[in-house]
Short mmCIF file of C-alpha atoms in Angstrom, two decimals:
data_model
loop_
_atom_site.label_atom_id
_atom_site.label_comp_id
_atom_site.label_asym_id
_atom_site.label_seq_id
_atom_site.Cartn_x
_atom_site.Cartn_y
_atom_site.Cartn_z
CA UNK A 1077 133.86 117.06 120.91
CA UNK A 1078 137.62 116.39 121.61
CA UNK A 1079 140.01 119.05 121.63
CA UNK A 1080 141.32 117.62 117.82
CA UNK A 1081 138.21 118.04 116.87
CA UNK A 1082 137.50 121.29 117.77
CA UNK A 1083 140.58 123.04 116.53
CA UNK A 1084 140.07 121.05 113.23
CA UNK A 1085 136.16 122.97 113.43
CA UNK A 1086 137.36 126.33 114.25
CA UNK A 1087 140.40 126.28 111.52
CA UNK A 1088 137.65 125.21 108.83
CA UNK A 1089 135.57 128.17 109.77
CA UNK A 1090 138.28 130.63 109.71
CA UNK A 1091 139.04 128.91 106.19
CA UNK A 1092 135.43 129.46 105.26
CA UNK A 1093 135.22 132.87 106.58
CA UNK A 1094 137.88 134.06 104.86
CA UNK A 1095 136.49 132.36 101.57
CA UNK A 1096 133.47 133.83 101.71
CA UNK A 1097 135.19 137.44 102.52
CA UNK A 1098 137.53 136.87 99.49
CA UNK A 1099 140.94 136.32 101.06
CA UNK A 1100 143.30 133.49 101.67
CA UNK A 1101 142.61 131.30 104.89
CA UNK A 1102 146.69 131.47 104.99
CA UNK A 1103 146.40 135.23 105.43
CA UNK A 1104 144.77 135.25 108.74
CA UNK A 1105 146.91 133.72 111.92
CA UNK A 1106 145.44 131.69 114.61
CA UNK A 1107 146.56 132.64 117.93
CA UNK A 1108 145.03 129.67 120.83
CA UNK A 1109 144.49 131.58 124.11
CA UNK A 1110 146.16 128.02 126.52
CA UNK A 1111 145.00 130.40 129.56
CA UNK A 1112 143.83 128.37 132.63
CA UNK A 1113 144.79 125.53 130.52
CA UNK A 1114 147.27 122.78 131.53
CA UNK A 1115 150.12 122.65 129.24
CA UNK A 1116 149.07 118.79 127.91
CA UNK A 1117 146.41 121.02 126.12
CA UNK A 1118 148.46 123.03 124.27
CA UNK A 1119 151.06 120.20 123.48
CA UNK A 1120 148.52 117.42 122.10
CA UNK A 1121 147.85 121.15 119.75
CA UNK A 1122 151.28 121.42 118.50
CA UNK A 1123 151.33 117.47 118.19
CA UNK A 1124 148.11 118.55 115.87
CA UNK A 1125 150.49 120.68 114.06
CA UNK A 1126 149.63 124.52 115.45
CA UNK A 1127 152.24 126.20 116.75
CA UNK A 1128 150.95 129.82 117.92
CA UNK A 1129 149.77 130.32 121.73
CA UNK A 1130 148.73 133.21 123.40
CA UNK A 1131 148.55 134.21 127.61
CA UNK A 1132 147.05 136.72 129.06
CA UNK A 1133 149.17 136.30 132.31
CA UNK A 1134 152.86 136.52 132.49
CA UNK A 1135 153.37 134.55 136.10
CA UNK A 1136 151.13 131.13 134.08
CA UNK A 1137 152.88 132.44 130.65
CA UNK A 1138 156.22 131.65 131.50
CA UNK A 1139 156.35 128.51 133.36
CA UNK A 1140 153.81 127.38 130.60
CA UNK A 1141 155.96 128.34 127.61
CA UNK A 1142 158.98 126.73 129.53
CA UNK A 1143 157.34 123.34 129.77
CA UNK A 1144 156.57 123.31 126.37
CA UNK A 1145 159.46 123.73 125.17
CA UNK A 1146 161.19 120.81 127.68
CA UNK A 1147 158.16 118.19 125.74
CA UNK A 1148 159.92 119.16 122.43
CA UNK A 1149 158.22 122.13 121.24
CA UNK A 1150 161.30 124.17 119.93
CA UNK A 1151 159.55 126.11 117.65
CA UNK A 1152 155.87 127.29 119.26
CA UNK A 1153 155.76 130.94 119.24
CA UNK A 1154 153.58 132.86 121.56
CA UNK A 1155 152.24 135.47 122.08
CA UNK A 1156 151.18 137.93 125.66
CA UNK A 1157 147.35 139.31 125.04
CA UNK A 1158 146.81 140.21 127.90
CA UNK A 1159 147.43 143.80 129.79
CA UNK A 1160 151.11 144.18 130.38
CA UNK A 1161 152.45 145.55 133.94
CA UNK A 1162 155.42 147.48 133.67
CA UNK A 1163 157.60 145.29 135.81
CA UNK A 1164 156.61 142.01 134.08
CA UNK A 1165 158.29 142.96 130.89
CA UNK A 1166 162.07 141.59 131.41
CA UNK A 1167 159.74 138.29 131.84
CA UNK A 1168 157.67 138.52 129.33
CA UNK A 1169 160.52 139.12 126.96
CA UNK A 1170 162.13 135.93 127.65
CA UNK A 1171 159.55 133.84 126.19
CA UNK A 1172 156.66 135.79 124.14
CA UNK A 1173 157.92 136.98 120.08
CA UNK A 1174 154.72 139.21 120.37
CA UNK A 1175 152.83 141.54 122.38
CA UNK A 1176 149.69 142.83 121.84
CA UNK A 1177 148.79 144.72 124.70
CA UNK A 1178 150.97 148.09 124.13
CA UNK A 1179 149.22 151.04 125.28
CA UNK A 1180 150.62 153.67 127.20
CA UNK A 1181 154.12 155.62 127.27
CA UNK A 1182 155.32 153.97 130.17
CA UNK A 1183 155.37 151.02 128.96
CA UNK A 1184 156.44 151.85 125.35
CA UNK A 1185 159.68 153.26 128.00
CA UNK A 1186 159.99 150.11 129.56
CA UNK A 1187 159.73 147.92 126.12
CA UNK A 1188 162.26 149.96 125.03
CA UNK A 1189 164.81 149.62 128.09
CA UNK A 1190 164.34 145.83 128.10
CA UNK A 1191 164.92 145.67 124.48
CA UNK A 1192 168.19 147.33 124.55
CA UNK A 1193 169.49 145.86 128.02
CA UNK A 1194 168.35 142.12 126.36
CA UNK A 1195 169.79 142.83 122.92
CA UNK A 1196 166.33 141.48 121.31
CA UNK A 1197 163.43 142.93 118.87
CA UNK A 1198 159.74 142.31 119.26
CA UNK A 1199 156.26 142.76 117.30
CA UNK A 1200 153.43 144.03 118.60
CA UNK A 1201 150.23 145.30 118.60
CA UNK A 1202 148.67 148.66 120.03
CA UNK A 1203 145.62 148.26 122.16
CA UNK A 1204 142.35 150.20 121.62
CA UNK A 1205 140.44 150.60 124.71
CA UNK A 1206 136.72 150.91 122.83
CA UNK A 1207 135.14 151.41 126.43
CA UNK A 1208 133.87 154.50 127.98
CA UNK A 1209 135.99 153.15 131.13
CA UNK A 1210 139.26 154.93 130.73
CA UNK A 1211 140.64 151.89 133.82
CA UNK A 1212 140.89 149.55 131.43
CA UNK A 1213 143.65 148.00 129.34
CA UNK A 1214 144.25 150.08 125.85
CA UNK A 1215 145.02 153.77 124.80
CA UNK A 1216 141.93 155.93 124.04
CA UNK A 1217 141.32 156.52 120.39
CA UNK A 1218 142.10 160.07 120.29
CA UNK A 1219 145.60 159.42 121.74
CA UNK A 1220 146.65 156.52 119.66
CA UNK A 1221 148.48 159.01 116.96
CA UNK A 1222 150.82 160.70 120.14
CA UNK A 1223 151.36 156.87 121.27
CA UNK A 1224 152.54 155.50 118.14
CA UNK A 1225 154.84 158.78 117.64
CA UNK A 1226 156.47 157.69 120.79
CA UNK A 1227 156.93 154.26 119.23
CA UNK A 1228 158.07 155.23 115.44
CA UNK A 1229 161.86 155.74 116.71
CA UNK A 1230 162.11 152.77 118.51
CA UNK A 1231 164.05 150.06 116.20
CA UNK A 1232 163.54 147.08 118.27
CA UNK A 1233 159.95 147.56 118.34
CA UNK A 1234 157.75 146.70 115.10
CA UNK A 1235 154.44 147.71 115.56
CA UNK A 1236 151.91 145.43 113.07
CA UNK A 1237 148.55 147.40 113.88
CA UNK A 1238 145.90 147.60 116.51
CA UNK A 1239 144.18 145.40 118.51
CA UNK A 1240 140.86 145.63 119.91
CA UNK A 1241 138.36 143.47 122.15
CA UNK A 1242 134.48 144.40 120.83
CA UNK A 1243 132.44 145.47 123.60
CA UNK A 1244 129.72 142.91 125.69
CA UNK A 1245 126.43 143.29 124.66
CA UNK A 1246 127.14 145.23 121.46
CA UNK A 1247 127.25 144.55 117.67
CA UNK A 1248 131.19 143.55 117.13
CA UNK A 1249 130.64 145.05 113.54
CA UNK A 1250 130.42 148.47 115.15
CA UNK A 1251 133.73 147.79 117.81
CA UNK A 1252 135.18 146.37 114.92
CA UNK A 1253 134.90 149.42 112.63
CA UNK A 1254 136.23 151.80 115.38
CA UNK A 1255 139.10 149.89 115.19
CA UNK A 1256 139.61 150.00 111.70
CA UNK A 1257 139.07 153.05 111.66
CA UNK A 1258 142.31 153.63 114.56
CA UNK A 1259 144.17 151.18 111.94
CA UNK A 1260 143.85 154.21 109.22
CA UNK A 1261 144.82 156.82 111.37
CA UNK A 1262 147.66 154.81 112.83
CA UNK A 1263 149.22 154.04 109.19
CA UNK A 1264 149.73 157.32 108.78
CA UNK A 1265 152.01 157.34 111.01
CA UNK A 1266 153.53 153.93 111.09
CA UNK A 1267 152.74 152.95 107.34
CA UNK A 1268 153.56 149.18 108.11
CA UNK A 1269 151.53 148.37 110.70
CA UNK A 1270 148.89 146.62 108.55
CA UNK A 1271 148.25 144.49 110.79
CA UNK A 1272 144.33 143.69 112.61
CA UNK A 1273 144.50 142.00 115.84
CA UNK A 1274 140.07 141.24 116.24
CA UNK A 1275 138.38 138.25 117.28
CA UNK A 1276 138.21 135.98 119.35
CA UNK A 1277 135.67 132.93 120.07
CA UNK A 1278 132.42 134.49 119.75
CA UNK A 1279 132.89 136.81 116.88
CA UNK A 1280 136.36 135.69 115.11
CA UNK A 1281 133.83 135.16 111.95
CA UNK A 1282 133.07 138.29 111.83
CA UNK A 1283 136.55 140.19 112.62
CA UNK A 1284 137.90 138.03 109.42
CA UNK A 1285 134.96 139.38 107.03
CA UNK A 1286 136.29 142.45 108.18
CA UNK A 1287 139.39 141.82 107.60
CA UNK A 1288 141.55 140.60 110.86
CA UNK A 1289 144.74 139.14 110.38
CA UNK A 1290 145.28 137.53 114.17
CA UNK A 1291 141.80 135.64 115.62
CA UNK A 1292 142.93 135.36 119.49
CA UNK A 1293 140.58 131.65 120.25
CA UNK A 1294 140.28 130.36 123.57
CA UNK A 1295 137.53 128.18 124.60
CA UNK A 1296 136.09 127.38 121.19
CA UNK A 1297 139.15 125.26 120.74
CA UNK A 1298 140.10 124.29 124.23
CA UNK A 1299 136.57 124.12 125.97
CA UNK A 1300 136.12 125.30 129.35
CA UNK A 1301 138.17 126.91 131.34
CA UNK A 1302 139.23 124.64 134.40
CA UNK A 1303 137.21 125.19 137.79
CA UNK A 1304 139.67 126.56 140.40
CA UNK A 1305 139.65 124.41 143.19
#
């Protein structure tokens, strides 16, 4: 298949998903994971029409976003998915309108230092880390209410909801839950962030019957990742 037509595949099954679950297609946003990708890939996409991109990694992020924008892309919008090192946010900042890796207090602190020394306002996304690995990327479930207290005073920042990456190996229903379950909890104390950030190429079905709003799709839509020489 061609790289039109498998972006024109996966946006009919997140049309039919979201049919058969009830809600709009328009109410659930497609973010393309380019990562790995040349940028051609993710210009003959916005020649196609899409205009949200996601990275995972801010030193191919930013050159990437860059050349895009010099073939004419004014308007793409990305987005940084990927876990966020505390010195890389000035960077990431210049180019990215959302984040949706935010989990831990010092890097809510750095956010907010950047934000104010920039004069700028971002969206984003708290990260669940649904592992029993406390190394990886995401706050733990049971300190997402003291994270998102550090983050409710913070004007620049507008938190939409959680995000989550279901587990290898497991049921995504079950990941998926746990993380709608965080998305109560959190409401509570940010009542806006509605938001779902679930899904991505091998379950984004599933996270919209359970109500995602952002599917983060790599490879379903832009194949295989390159082979580093």
């Amino acid at each position: 298949m061609s790289l039109a037509e498998r972006y024109n595949s996966v946006r009919e099954r997140i049309a039919r998903a979201a049919a058969d679950s009830g809600r709009n297609p328009s109410d659930v946003e497609l973010v393309v994971i380019t990562k790995m990708h040349p940028v051609s890939v993710a210009f003959e996409l916005y020649q196609l029409g899409h205009r949200v991109f996601g990275e995972n990694k801010d030193q191919e992020a930013r050159p990437k976003s860059q050349e895009l924008l010099e073939l004419g892309a004014k308007d793409a919008i990305w987005h940084f998915v990927g876990q966020l090192q505390s010195n890389k946010v000035k960077s990431v900042l210049s180019y990215a309108q959302f984040i949706h890796s935010i989990d831990r207090p010092s890097l809510v602190k750095e956010l907010r230092k950047q934000l104010e020394a920039q004069d700028k306002k971002i969206s984003g996304f708290i990260e669940l880390n649904l592992t029993d690995d406390p190394g990886r990327g995401g706050v733990l479930p049971d300190q997402l209410e003291e994270l998102a207290q550090s983050i409710a005073e913070i004007e620049r920042l507008d938190i939409l909801g959680v995000m989550a990456v279901a587990g290898l190996g497991v049921d995504p229903r079950v990941d998926f839950e746990r993380a709608i379950q965080a998305s109560a909890r959190l409401k509570k104390v940010l009542p806006s962030a509605e938001s779902l950030s679930l899904g991505m190429s091998e379950d984004f079905e599933i996270a919209i019957e359970m109500g995602a709003t952002h599917v983060r799709v790599g490879s379903a839509i832009t194949g295989p990742r390159p082979i580093s020489a």
